[in-house]
Amino acid sequence: MIKTKKISSWQSCCFACALSMVLLLPAVIEAQDNTGFNGKWILIPDKSSEIGLYRTLTIEIQLHGPSVIINQTWGKSRSFTEKLILKTDGSTNLLPISNRVFPTNVFMGLSMAVGSKRQIRATWENKGTQLKLEERYDVKSSQGISQIISTSTYELSEDKEILTYRIHRSSRKLGTEVKYVLKQADSKNAYFMKLEDNWEIDGRLD
């Protein structure tokens, strides 16, 4: 006969707490390196997909515990700004659509369905170096209203100075993607000066 040992309620509680910590540990480790996303990012046009009308893109990201705030500004003098406040625990965020602008390409003949809600599921992946957004939303076209399924990823480079923003949509052909490459606003800035007359510099320069 095999004898069994009775486990007290206190021991059972301790075991449950320990199990919870073990299950939560991977999520903590996964998100431990995501602070590099904080700050302002500006577009590198030569490495990015073309942006109709607006031409350029600026992204500001702020991390607040289990949530993230993403501000996208498309264009400069003529611009469109979108603010997303998302929980990153994998739950579904429901965001009301209040503007018809479809910013990535306003010439596609699509407009956002104002009055409906956008469903976004946000999660951290690859040890916190990638933020993944799984989205569902309605758009209006000449054929009527249809639902778009989209996956967006914000991926940080190893040196944390380059942010790559990719968008895959169910409405686009297989193998095509929208990609925007951005750099930190306060790093790797380059300037040039146009000089009049005829200037010549001889010798070896750094």
XYZ file of N, CA, C and O in Angstrom:
824
model
N 0.847 -1.192 0.000
C 0.000 0.000 0.000
C 0.891 1.254 0.000
O 1.855 1.326 0.739
N 0.547 2.212 -0.865
C 1.304 3.454 -0.942
C 0.676 4.487 -0.032
O -0.517 4.773 -0.116
N 1.476 5.004 0.870
C 0.969 6.006 1.802
C 1.067 7.391 1.173
O 2.060 7.728 0.526
N 0.048 8.168 1.339
C 0.029 9.545 0.827
C 0.127 10.511 1.978
O -0.382 10.254 3.066
N 0.800 11.639 1.710
C 0.981 12.664 2.732
C -0.001 13.794 2.501
O -0.105 14.322 1.393
N -0.723 14.118 3.527
C -1.725 15.174 3.428
C -1.026 16.539 3.350
O -0.129 16.834 4.129
N -1.437 17.348 2.370
C -0.870 18.689 2.202
C -1.801 19.706 2.839
O -3.008 19.722 2.567
N -1.241 20.520 3.713
C -2.050 21.527 4.393
C -2.463 22.629 3.429
O -1.892 22.790 2.350
N -3.472 23.396 3.819
C -3.931 24.513 2.976
C -2.833 25.559 2.822
O -2.707 26.202 1.776
N -1.996 25.745 3.863
C -0.884 26.718 3.792
C 0.139 26.272 2.767
O 0.613 27.061 1.954
N 0.486 24.962 2.762
C 1.422 24.435 1.795
C 0.864 24.529 0.380
O 1.570 24.833 -0.571
N -0.433 24.267 0.236
C -1.083 24.357 -1.062
C -1.034 25.777 -1.601
O -0.800 26.003 -2.782
N -1.224 26.753 -0.714
C -1.183 28.160 -1.106
C 0.211 28.556 -1.572
O 0.386 29.253 -2.574
N 1.238 28.096 -0.820
C 2.622 28.389 -1.183
C 2.974 27.793 -2.542
O 3.664 28.417 -3.358
N 2.488 26.552 -2.772
C 2.748 25.896 -4.050
C 2.104 26.656 -5.202
O 2.715 26.839 -6.263
N 0.897 27.139 -4.992
C 0.186 27.898 -6.027
C 0.901 29.198 -6.343
O 1.016 29.597 -7.507
N 1.422 29.865 -5.292
C 2.157 31.120 -5.496
C 3.443 30.878 -6.285
O 3.800 31.651 -7.184
N 4.159 29.795 -5.911
C 5.408 29.474 -6.604
C 5.154 29.148 -8.064
O 5.895 29.564 -8.957
N 4.069 28.401 -8.327
C 3.716 28.054 -9.703
C 3.376 29.295 -10.509
O 3.759 29.432 -11.669
N 2.680 30.234 -9.882
C 2.324 31.487 -10.567
C 3.571 32.273 -10.937
O 3.664 32.845 -12.028
N 4.558 32.304 -10.035
C 5.796 33.028 -10.312
C 6.546 32.405 -11.480
O 7.102 33.102 -12.330
N 6.553 31.060 -11.535
C 7.235 30.363 -12.622
C 6.566 30.656 -13.956
O 7.218 30.868 -14.979
N 5.225 30.692 -13.959
C 4.492 30.951 -15.191
C 4.649 32.389 -15.652
O 4.657 32.667 -16.851
N 4.783 33.311 -14.720
C 4.914 34.727 -15.057
C 6.338 35.107 -15.439
O 6.548 36.101 -16.143
N 7.327 34.310 -15.018
C 8.726 34.648 -15.246
C 9.072 34.837 -16.720
O 9.750 35.806 -17.070
N 8.624 33.946 -17.646
C 8.951 34.164 -19.054
C 8.451 35.499 -19.581
O 9.112 36.145 -20.376
N 7.251 35.931 -19.134
C 6.699 37.202 -19.595
C 7.541 38.359 -19.107
O 7.751 39.344 -19.822
N 8.056 38.258 -17.869
C 8.900 39.319 -17.324
C 10.200 39.399 -18.097
O 10.669 40.481 -18.474
N 10.806 38.207 -18.360
C 12.055 38.160 -19.104
C 11.851 38.674 -20.518
O 12.666 39.392 -21.069
N 10.695 38.335 -21.128
C 10.408 38.730 -22.499
C 10.370 40.236 -22.659
O 10.766 40.773 -23.677
N 9.898 40.947 -21.642
C 9.712 42.384 -21.771
C 10.789 43.203 -21.084
O 10.677 44.403 -21.003
N 11.853 42.556 -20.592
C 12.825 43.266 -19.775
C 13.697 44.244 -20.563
O 14.275 45.155 -20.009
N 13.761 44.066 -21.900
C 14.680 44.858 -22.702
C 13.986 45.886 -23.587
O 14.572 46.352 -24.555
N 12.748 46.254 -23.297
C 11.985 47.082 -24.224
C 12.095 48.589 -23.978
O 11.454 49.369 -24.672
N 12.896 49.022 -23.016
C 12.992 50.448 -22.720
C 13.623 51.238 -23.860
O 13.441 52.459 -23.946
N 14.329 50.566 -24.755
C 14.934 51.243 -25.894
C 13.926 51.819 -26.864
O 14.272 52.650 -27.711
N 12.662 51.407 -26.769
C 11.619 51.931 -27.648
C 11.227 53.361 -27.288
O 10.689 54.088 -28.124
N 11.464 53.758 -26.047
C 11.066 55.093 -25.599
C 11.718 56.184 -26.432
O 12.893 56.115 -26.770
N 10.951 57.207 -26.761
C 11.526 58.365 -27.448
C 10.866 58.658 -28.783
O 9.835 58.093 -29.147
N 11.496 59.563 -29.520
C 10.991 60.034 -30.806
C 11.819 59.437 -31.939
O 13.040 59.437 -31.890
N 11.133 58.958 -32.984
C 11.768 58.310 -34.115
C 11.347 59.010 -35.403
O 10.167 59.311 -35.583
N 12.323 59.276 -36.288
C 12.021 59.954 -37.542
C 12.395 59.073 -38.726
O 13.320 58.270 -38.658
N 11.662 59.237 -39.820
C 11.771 58.363 -40.980
C 13.090 58.542 -41.739
O 13.596 59.653 -41.884
N 13.633 57.402 -42.223
C 14.732 57.415 -43.184
C 14.097 57.083 -44.541
O 13.851 55.903 -44.854
N 13.783 58.070 -45.367
C 12.992 57.851 -46.587
C 13.598 56.844 -47.563
O 12.874 56.039 -48.165
N 14.920 56.882 -47.763
C 15.560 56.017 -48.757
C 15.441 54.531 -48.426
O 15.606 53.687 -49.311
N 15.188 54.206 -47.168
C 15.092 52.804 -46.757
C 13.646 52.386 -46.487
O 13.419 51.268 -46.014
N 12.700 53.264 -46.798
C 11.307 53.027 -46.433
C 10.380 52.988 -47.648
O 10.727 53.479 -48.728
N 9.209 52.393 -47.447
C 8.179 52.409 -48.484
C 7.702 53.841 -48.707
O 7.759 54.680 -47.805
N 7.227 54.091 -49.906
C 6.755 55.441 -50.244
C 5.469 55.759 -49.479
O 4.607 54.887 -49.302
N 5.357 56.982 -49.018
C 4.151 57.432 -48.318
C 3.454 58.452 -49.203
O 3.948 59.561 -49.398
N 2.310 58.079 -49.748
C 1.573 58.991 -50.598
C 1.066 60.191 -49.817
O 0.631 60.057 -48.671
N 1.132 61.359 -50.422
C 0.656 62.628 -49.879
C 1.497 63.144 -48.724
O 2.098 64.199 -48.798
N 1.573 62.386 -47.615
C 2.238 62.886 -46.409
C 3.763 62.853 -46.497
O 4.451 63.604 -45.819
N 4.313 61.933 -47.278
C 5.747 61.854 -47.553
C 6.631 61.384 -46.403
O 7.633 60.739 -46.604
N 6.296 61.741 -45.179
C 7.175 61.410 -44.058
C 6.371 60.927 -42.851
O 5.141 61.027 -42.825
N 7.093 60.395 -41.864
C 6.457 59.817 -40.681
C 7.342 60.019 -39.456
O 8.558 59.838 -39.529
N 6.721 60.408 -38.354
C 7.409 60.501 -37.063
C 6.627 59.668 -36.052
O 5.395 59.742 -36.007
N 7.342 58.883 -35.269
C 6.699 58.034 -34.256
C 7.290 58.346 -32.891
O 8.506 58.385 -32.737
N 6.422 58.561 -31.915
C 6.847 58.731 -30.520
C 6.261 57.596 -29.697
O 5.069 57.324 -29.781
N 7.122 56.953 -28.905
C 6.702 55.805 -28.098
C 7.019 56.061 -26.633
O 8.117 56.507 -26.298
N 6.035 55.777 -25.779
C 6.213 55.901 -24.337
C 5.722 54.619 -23.675
O 4.591 54.184 -23.921
N 6.564 54.031 -22.838
C 6.179 52.833 -22.099
C 5.715 53.214 -20.704
O 6.375 53.987 -20.017
N 4.573 52.671 -20.307
C 4.030 52.918 -18.975
C 3.607 51.583 -18.371
O 2.443 51.170 -18.501
N 4.558 50.897 -17.722
C 4.247 49.609 -17.112
C 3.753 48.621 -18.158
O 4.423 48.374 -19.163
N 2.554 48.076 -17.965
C 2.027 47.096 -18.919
C 1.396 47.728 -20.157
O 0.841 47.028 -20.994
N 1.481 49.038 -20.287
C 0.868 49.738 -21.423
C 1.915 50.470 -22.244
O 3.019 50.743 -21.779
N 1.535 50.788 -23.477
C 2.407 51.552 -24.370
C 1.564 52.620 -25.070
O 0.404 52.388 -25.407
N 2.149 53.806 -25.249
C 1.499 54.897 -25.975
C 2.285 55.126 -27.253
O 3.499 55.356 -27.222
N 1.608 55.047 -28.398
C 2.241 55.242 -29.695
C 1.591 56.430 -30.390
O 0.390 56.415 -30.653
N 2.384 57.454 -30.663
C 1.920 58.619 -31.418
C 2.550 58.586 -32.804
O 3.769 58.641 -32.929
N 1.718 58.517 -33.831
C 2.207 58.555 -35.205
C 1.798 59.881 -35.832
O 0.622 60.245 -35.812
N 2.760 60.606 -36.397
C 2.472 61.848 -37.105
C 2.899 61.678 -38.553
O 4.087 61.527 -38.850
N 1.929 61.686 -39.449
C 2.173 61.533 -40.876
C 2.204 62.927 -41.502
O 1.246 63.681 -41.391
N 3.322 63.282 -42.152
C 3.446 64.574 -42.792
C 3.983 65.639 -41.860
O 4.264 65.400 -40.687
N 4.130 66.846 -42.406
C 4.637 67.981 -41.636
C 3.616 69.111 -41.616
O 2.742 69.146 -40.766
N 3.693 70.047 -42.587
C 2.737 71.153 -42.593
C 1.314 70.642 -42.821
O 0.365 71.111 -42.208
N 1.188 69.678 -43.717
C -0.085 68.994 -43.918
C 0.045 67.627 -43.272
O 0.761 66.759 -43.783
N -0.596 67.437 -42.142
C -0.300 66.234 -41.358
C -1.548 65.582 -40.783
O -2.639 66.168 -40.745
N -1.351 64.342 -40.357
C -2.384 63.563 -39.671
C -1.724 62.874 -38.487
O -0.677 62.235 -38.632
N -2.310 63.011 -37.309
C -1.746 62.415 -36.088
C -2.702 61.382 -35.514
O -3.916 61.621 -35.426
N -2.136 60.254 -35.130
C -2.918 59.178 -34.534
C -2.256 58.737 -33.232
O -1.051 58.509 -33.192
N -3.046 58.619 -32.170
C -2.532 58.218 -30.864
C -3.174 56.904 -30.441
O -4.395 56.780 -30.410
N -2.322 55.935 -30.094
C -2.787 54.631 -29.628
C -2.316 54.411 -28.193
O -1.129 54.558 -27.901
N -3.234 54.091 -27.305
C -2.899 53.705 -25.929
C -3.309 52.253 -25.774
O -4.496 51.916 -25.814
N -2.309 51.371 -25.618
C -2.564 49.938 -25.682
C -2.033 49.188 -24.469
O -0.928 49.455 -24.006
N -2.811 48.234 -23.990
C -2.314 47.265 -23.021
C -1.555 46.201 -23.799
O -1.996 45.754 -24.852
N -0.402 45.788 -23.272
C 0.445 44.835 -23.994
C 0.418 43.435 -23.378
O 1.362 42.667 -23.527
N -0.669 43.113 -22.683
C -0.779 41.803 -22.024
C -1.464 40.762 -22.910
O -1.776 39.666 -22.453
N -1.715 41.112 -24.167
C -2.361 40.164 -25.069
C -3.869 40.273 -25.112
O -4.512 39.609 -25.931
N -4.441 41.119 -24.264
C -5.884 41.317 -24.292
C -6.261 42.205 -25.473
O -5.417 42.892 -26.053
N -7.545 42.215 -25.840
C -7.998 43.002 -26.986
C -8.308 44.430 -26.567
O -9.106 44.671 -25.657
N -7.644 45.377 -27.223
C -7.917 46.796 -27.009
C -8.963 47.238 -28.030
O -8.799 47.017 -29.235
N -10.036 47.872 -27.572
C -11.077 48.384 -28.461
C -10.950 49.897 -28.544
O -11.144 50.601 -27.548
N -10.610 50.411 -29.731
C -10.395 51.837 -29.919
C -11.400 52.380 -30.928
O -11.489 51.873 -32.051
N -12.169 53.403 -30.554
C -13.145 53.982 -31.496
C -12.449 54.677 -32.660
O -11.422 55.327 -32.479
N -13.005 54.536 -33.852
C -12.469 55.197 -35.046
C -13.215 56.515 -35.233
O -14.425 56.524 -35.459
N -12.482 57.620 -35.131
C -13.109 58.943 -35.203
C -12.671 59.742 -36.422
O -13.128 60.866 -36.627
N -11.761 59.176 -37.242
C -11.282 59.887 -38.427
C -11.226 58.921 -39.606
O -10.778 57.786 -39.460
N -11.662 59.361 -40.764
C -11.737 58.477 -41.935
C -10.403 58.284 -42.647
O -10.281 57.425 -43.524
N -9.363 59.058 -42.269
C -8.085 59.022 -42.986
C -7.420 57.650 -42.872
O -7.300 57.085 -41.786
N -6.974 57.123 -44.029
C -6.195 55.888 -44.094
C -4.765 56.312 -44.406
O -4.385 56.474 -45.573
N -3.920 56.555 -43.393
C -2.701 57.345 -43.570
C -1.593 56.733 -44.410
O -0.839 57.457 -45.058
N -1.434 55.402 -44.430
C -0.303 54.812 -45.137
C -0.361 55.060 -46.645
O 0.675 55.135 -47.299
N -1.554 55.171 -47.180
C -1.706 55.506 -48.601
C -3.111 56.043 -48.833
O -4.059 55.280 -49.006
N -3.230 57.360 -48.840
C -4.554 57.985 -48.958
C -5.133 57.866 -50.364
O -6.305 58.198 -50.577
N -4.320 57.386 -51.338
C -4.797 57.274 -52.716
C -5.292 55.867 -53.054
O -5.518 55.550 -54.217
N -5.473 55.017 -52.043
C -5.938 53.655 -52.288
C -7.452 53.591 -52.470
O -8.000 52.546 -52.806
N -8.144 54.699 -52.214
C -9.601 54.698 -52.323
C -10.272 54.056 -51.124
O -11.423 53.617 -51.206
N -9.554 53.995 -50.015
C -10.094 53.426 -48.784
C -10.227 54.507 -47.724
O -9.426 55.436 -47.663
N -11.219 54.376 -46.876
C -11.359 55.274 -45.733
C -11.773 54.453 -44.520
O -12.477 53.444 -44.647
N -11.310 54.858 -43.358
C -11.672 54.156 -42.126
C -13.159 54.343 -41.846
O -13.737 55.392 -42.164
N -13.769 53.321 -41.277
C -15.210 53.362 -41.000
C -15.456 54.097 -39.686
O -15.400 53.505 -38.606
N -15.712 55.396 -39.785
C -15.939 56.230 -38.593
C -17.170 55.731 -37.837
O -18.210 55.446 -38.428
N -17.037 55.620 -36.515
C -18.129 55.134 -35.680
C -17.969 53.678 -35.275
O -18.568 53.238 -34.295
N -17.138 52.944 -36.025
C -16.873 51.553 -35.652
C -15.681 51.502 -34.698
O -15.115 52.534 -34.341
N -15.291 50.305 -34.289
C -14.176 50.159 -33.353
C -13.064 49.321 -33.960
O -13.303 48.381 -34.709
N -11.873 49.700 -33.595
C -10.663 49.015 -34.050
C -10.219 48.054 -32.956
O -10.070 48.450 -31.794
N -10.003 46.793 -33.305
C -9.558 45.790 -32.335
C -8.050 45.577 -32.494
O -7.587 45.224 -33.582
N -7.321 45.788 -31.406
C -5.860 45.634 -31.460
C -5.387 44.772 -30.292
O -5.705 45.063 -29.135
N -4.633 43.742 -30.608
C -4.024 42.885 -29.590
C -2.519 43.120 -29.639
O -1.878 42.858 -30.657
N -1.945 43.634 -28.556
C -0.531 44.004 -28.511
C 0.254 43.073 -27.593
O -0.172 42.799 -26.472
N 1.407 42.589 -28.068
C 2.260 41.705 -27.268
C 3.733 42.014 -27.554
O 4.095 42.434 -28.656
N 4.573 41.783 -26.538
C 6.027 41.898 -26.697
C 6.582 40.546 -27.108
O 6.181 39.508 -26.571
N 7.533 40.550 -28.057
C 8.146 39.316 -28.513
C 9.658 39.481 -28.623
O 10.183 40.598 -28.526
N 10.342 38.354 -28.836
C 11.810 38.341 -29.003
C 12.534 39.098 -27.885
O 13.339 39.995 -28.139
N 12.219 38.729 -26.648
C 12.867 39.310 -25.464
C 12.702 40.829 -25.385
O 13.589 41.555 -24.955
N 11.546 41.286 -25.832
C 11.239 42.706 -25.712
C 11.804 43.576 -26.807
O 11.708 44.805 -26.732
N 12.376 42.983 -27.866
C 12.924 43.785 -28.963
C 11.904 43.994 -30.084
O 12.198 44.679 -31.069
N 10.721 43.417 -29.933
C 9.693 43.542 -30.965
C 8.321 43.699 -30.318
O 7.948 42.938 -29.431
N 7.589 44.702 -30.781
C 6.208 44.918 -30.352
C 5.303 44.528 -31.512
O 5.415 45.072 -32.617
N 4.401 43.588 -31.265
C 3.530 43.072 -32.321
C 2.090 43.502 -32.064
O 1.566 43.326 -30.965
N 1.456 44.071 -33.099
C 0.057 44.484 -33.017
C -0.756 43.685 -34.034
O -0.486 43.750 -35.238
N -1.735 42.943 -33.553
C -2.661 42.220 -34.427
C -3.971 42.997 -34.449
O -4.605 43.167 -33.411
N -4.373 43.455 -35.641
C -5.501 44.381 -35.739
C -6.626 43.855 -36.630
O -6.382 43.125 -37.588
N -7.836 44.287 -36.299
C -9.014 44.089 -37.137
C -9.787 45.400 -37.154
O -10.051 45.974 -36.100
N -10.142 45.857 -38.353
C -10.911 47.092 -38.454
C -11.657 47.125 -39.786
O -11.291 46.433 -40.744
N -12.704 47.932 -39.837
C -13.516 48.062 -41.039
C -13.068 49.262 -41.863
O -12.704 50.309 -41.307
N -13.090 49.095 -43.185
C -12.795 50.197 -44.101
C -13.918 50.297 -45.126
O -14.612 49.323 -45.419
N -14.076 51.499 -45.669
C -15.069 51.745 -46.706
C -14.367 51.908 -48.048
O -13.342 52.564 -48.151
N -14.947 51.301 -49.077
C -14.422 51.440 -50.432
C -15.609 51.549 -51.381
O -16.770 51.573 -50.948
N -15.343 51.586 -52.673
C -16.427 51.673 -53.643
C -17.299 50.420 -53.646
O -18.441 50.443 -54.102
N -16.746 49.309 -53.121
C -17.515 48.057 -53.046
C -18.309 47.928 -51.751
O -19.008 46.950 -51.538
N -18.162 48.889 -50.853
C -18.868 48.837 -49.572
C -17.907 48.703 -48.402
O -16.726 49.046 -48.509
N -18.399 48.172 -47.287
C -17.586 48.011 -46.081
C -17.000 46.607 -46.028
O -17.695 45.619 -46.271
N -15.715 46.527 -45.744
C -15.057 45.225 -45.590
C -14.105 45.298 -44.409
O -13.679 46.375 -44.005
N -13.767 44.139 -43.864
C -12.870 44.077 -42.709
C -11.442 43.790 -43.155
O -11.197 42.941 -44.005
N -10.507 44.525 -42.574
C -9.085 44.321 -42.837
C -8.457 43.647 -41.619
O -8.702 44.043 -40.481
N -7.659 42.616 -41.862
C -6.862 41.972 -40.815
C -5.414 42.369 -41.056
O -4.879 42.167 -42.146
N -4.791 42.957 -40.062
C -3.452 43.517 -40.242
C -2.541 43.119 -39.079
O -2.983 43.024 -37.937
N -1.272 42.885 -39.391
C -0.256 42.637 -38.372
C 0.841 43.680 -38.523
O 1.445 43.798 -39.589
N 1.060 44.449 -37.475
C 2.113 45.469 -37.482
C 3.183 45.080 -36.470
O 2.863 44.601 -35.381
N 4.438 45.303 -36.827
C 5.528 45.031 -35.890
C 6.456 46.238 -35.819
O 6.783 46.848 -36.839
N 6.841 46.564 -34.606
C 7.868 47.578 -34.349
C 9.077 46.821 -33.813
O 9.009 46.241 -32.730
N 10.165 46.815 -34.567
C 11.338 46.014 -34.182
C 12.550 46.906 -33.970
O 12.875 47.754 -34.804
N 13.230 46.703 -32.851
C 14.386 47.505 -32.475
C 15.669 46.807 -32.914
O 15.810 45.596 -32.761
N 16.617 47.567 -33.459
C 17.909 47.006 -33.860
C 18.749 46.687 -32.625
O 18.429 47.118 -31.512
N 19.841 45.939 -32.823
C 20.684 45.536 -31.694
C 21.286 46.730 -30.974
O 21.431 46.722 -29.751
N 21.660 47.778 -31.724
C 22.242 48.963 -31.078
C 21.185 49.942 -30.573
O 21.509 51.002 -30.048
N 19.904 49.579 -30.748
C 18.760 50.357 -30.265
C 18.692 51.769 -30.873
O 18.129 52.681 -30.280
N 19.247 51.907 -32.071
C 19.206 53.207 -32.741
C 18.327 53.213 -33.985
O 18.061 54.267 -34.550
N 17.863 52.038 -34.414
C 17.011 51.933 -35.596
C 15.724 51.199 -35.224
O 15.748 50.157 -34.573
N 14.597 51.762 -35.645
C 13.295 51.148 -35.430
C 12.699 50.805 -36.795
O 12.584 51.676 -37.664
N 12.338 49.540 -36.999
C 11.725 49.110 -38.258
C 10.251 48.799 -38.013
O 9.914 47.968 -37.177
N 9.402 49.503 -38.739
C 7.948 49.389 -38.595
C 7.403 48.710 -39.849
O 7.477 49.253 -40.940
N 6.880 47.484 -39.702
C 6.355 46.711 -40.827
C 4.851 46.506 -40.686
O 4.341 46.322 -39.575
N 4.166 46.502 -41.829
C 2.720 46.292 -41.840
C 2.384 45.227 -42.879
O 2.764 45.348 -44.048
N 1.695 44.175 -42.454
C 1.185 43.144 -43.359
C -0.343 43.182 -43.279
O -0.915 43.072 -42.199
N -1.000 43.311 -44.433
C -2.463 43.375 -44.462
C -3.038 42.228 -45.280
O -2.441 41.788 -46.255
N -4.241 41.791 -44.890
C -4.925 40.726 -45.624
C -5.327 41.183 -47.020
O -5.548 40.364 -47.913
N -5.413 42.506 -47.229
C -5.839 43.041 -48.524
C -4.704 43.136 -49.539
O -4.938 43.397 -50.713
N -3.459 42.930 -49.100
C -2.312 43.049 -50.005
C -1.882 41.679 -50.522
O -2.121 40.655 -49.873
N -1.228 41.666 -51.681
C -0.770 40.415 -52.268
C 0.300 39.773 -51.398
O 1.052 40.446 -50.721
N 0.362 38.444 -51.462
C 1.339 37.688 -50.682
C 2.758 38.097 -51.068
O 3.093 38.219 -52.241
N 3.588 38.341 -50.058
C 4.978 38.689 -50.302
C 5.261 40.174 -50.309
O 6.410 40.587 -50.280
N 4.213 40.988 -50.387
C 4.418 42.439 -50.353
C 4.236 42.940 -48.936
O 3.435 42.420 -48.171
N 4.976 43.951 -48.567
C 4.869 44.514 -47.240
C 5.094 46.017 -47.288
O 5.698 46.544 -48.228
N 4.592 46.687 -46.285
C 4.868 48.101 -46.102
C 5.913 48.188 -44.997
O 5.731 47.621 -43.920
N 7.022 48.862 -45.276
C 8.113 48.927 -44.299
C 8.617 50.355 -44.162
O 8.882 51.031 -45.151
N 8.732 50.798 -42.909
C 9.275 52.114 -42.614
C 10.460 51.938 -41.663
O 10.340 51.284 -40.622
N 11.584 52.513 -42.029
C 12.789 52.461 -41.202
C 12.991 53.843 -40.593
O 13.032 54.843 -41.313
N 13.118 53.890 -39.264
C 13.243 55.161 -38.553
C 14.461 55.144 -37.646
O 14.913 54.080 -37.205
N 14.990 56.309 -37.362
C 16.116 56.434 -36.453
C 15.733 57.340 -35.294
O 14.769 58.101 -35.371
N 16.494 57.242 -34.211
C 16.257 58.130 -33.081
C 16.444 59.578 -33.511
O 17.374 59.908 -34.243
N 15.559 60.434 -33.046
C 15.572 61.828 -33.493
C 16.843 62.562 -33.101
O 17.252 63.504 -33.779
N 17.478 62.169 -32.012
C 18.651 62.903 -31.513
C 19.967 62.184 -31.795
O 20.969 62.431 -31.136
N 20.007 61.290 -32.784
C 21.253 60.581 -33.093
C 21.483 60.517 -34.598
O 20.546 60.598 -35.393
N 22.756 60.399 -34.976
C 23.169 60.249 -36.369
C 22.581 61.333 -37.271
O 22.124 61.059 -38.389
N 22.596 62.567 -36.794
C 22.110 63.669 -37.612
C 23.208 64.153 -38.549
O 24.379 64.221 -38.172
N 22.853 64.480 -39.753
C 23.812 64.976 -40.746
C 23.333 66.321 -41.279
O 22.135 66.559 -41.426
N 24.277 67.212 -41.558
C 23.946 68.547 -42.044
C 24.829 68.864 -43.248
O 25.922 68.331 -43.397
N 24.355 69.747 -44.098
C 25.184 70.192 -45.212
C 24.984 71.687 -45.418
O 23.961 72.262 -45.037
N 25.993 72.302 -46.013
C 25.949 73.742 -46.293
C 26.310 73.964 -47.759
O 27.322 73.450 -48.246
N 25.481 74.703 -48.457
C 25.743 75.021 -49.847
C 26.582 76.295 -49.916
O 26.167 77.351 -49.445
N 27.795 76.174 -50.494
C 28.728 77.302 -50.554
C 28.676 77.974 -51.919
O 28.623 77.298 -52.960
N 28.681 79.276 -51.905
C 28.714 80.041 -53.148
C 30.154 80.155 -53.653
O 31.108 79.839 -52.956
N 30.318 80.599 -54.887
C 31.622 80.784 -55.520
C 32.336 79.441 -55.714
O 31.717 78.383 -55.683
N 33.649 79.488 -55.867
C 34.427 78.288 -56.165
C 35.359 77.978 -55.000
O 36.398 78.615 -54.829
N 35.005 76.990 -54.195
C 35.818 76.607 -53.039
C 36.518 75.278 -53.338
O 35.930 74.347 -53.858
N 37.782 75.200 -52.970
C 38.549 73.980 -53.203
C 39.345 73.640 -51.946
O 39.988 74.508 -51.356
N 39.293 72.370 -51.534
C 40.019 71.913 -50.356
C 40.988 70.818 -50.789
O 40.587 69.809 -51.359
N 42.279 71.033 -50.532
C 43.297 70.034 -50.856
C 43.764 69.341 -49.568
O 43.669 69.884 -48.489
N 44.322 68.153 -49.741
C 44.869 67.448 -48.590
C 43.953 66.356 -48.075
O 42.846 66.144 -48.576
N 44.429 65.654 -47.054
C 43.659 64.529 -46.478
C 42.839 65.028 -45.294
O 43.338 65.665 -44.381
N 41.568 64.710 -45.336
C 40.658 65.125 -44.254
C 40.084 63.887 -43.583
O 39.897 62.848 -44.202
N 39.770 64.020 -42.290
C 39.096 62.929 -41.579
C 37.708 62.743 -42.166
O 37.053 63.711 -42.539
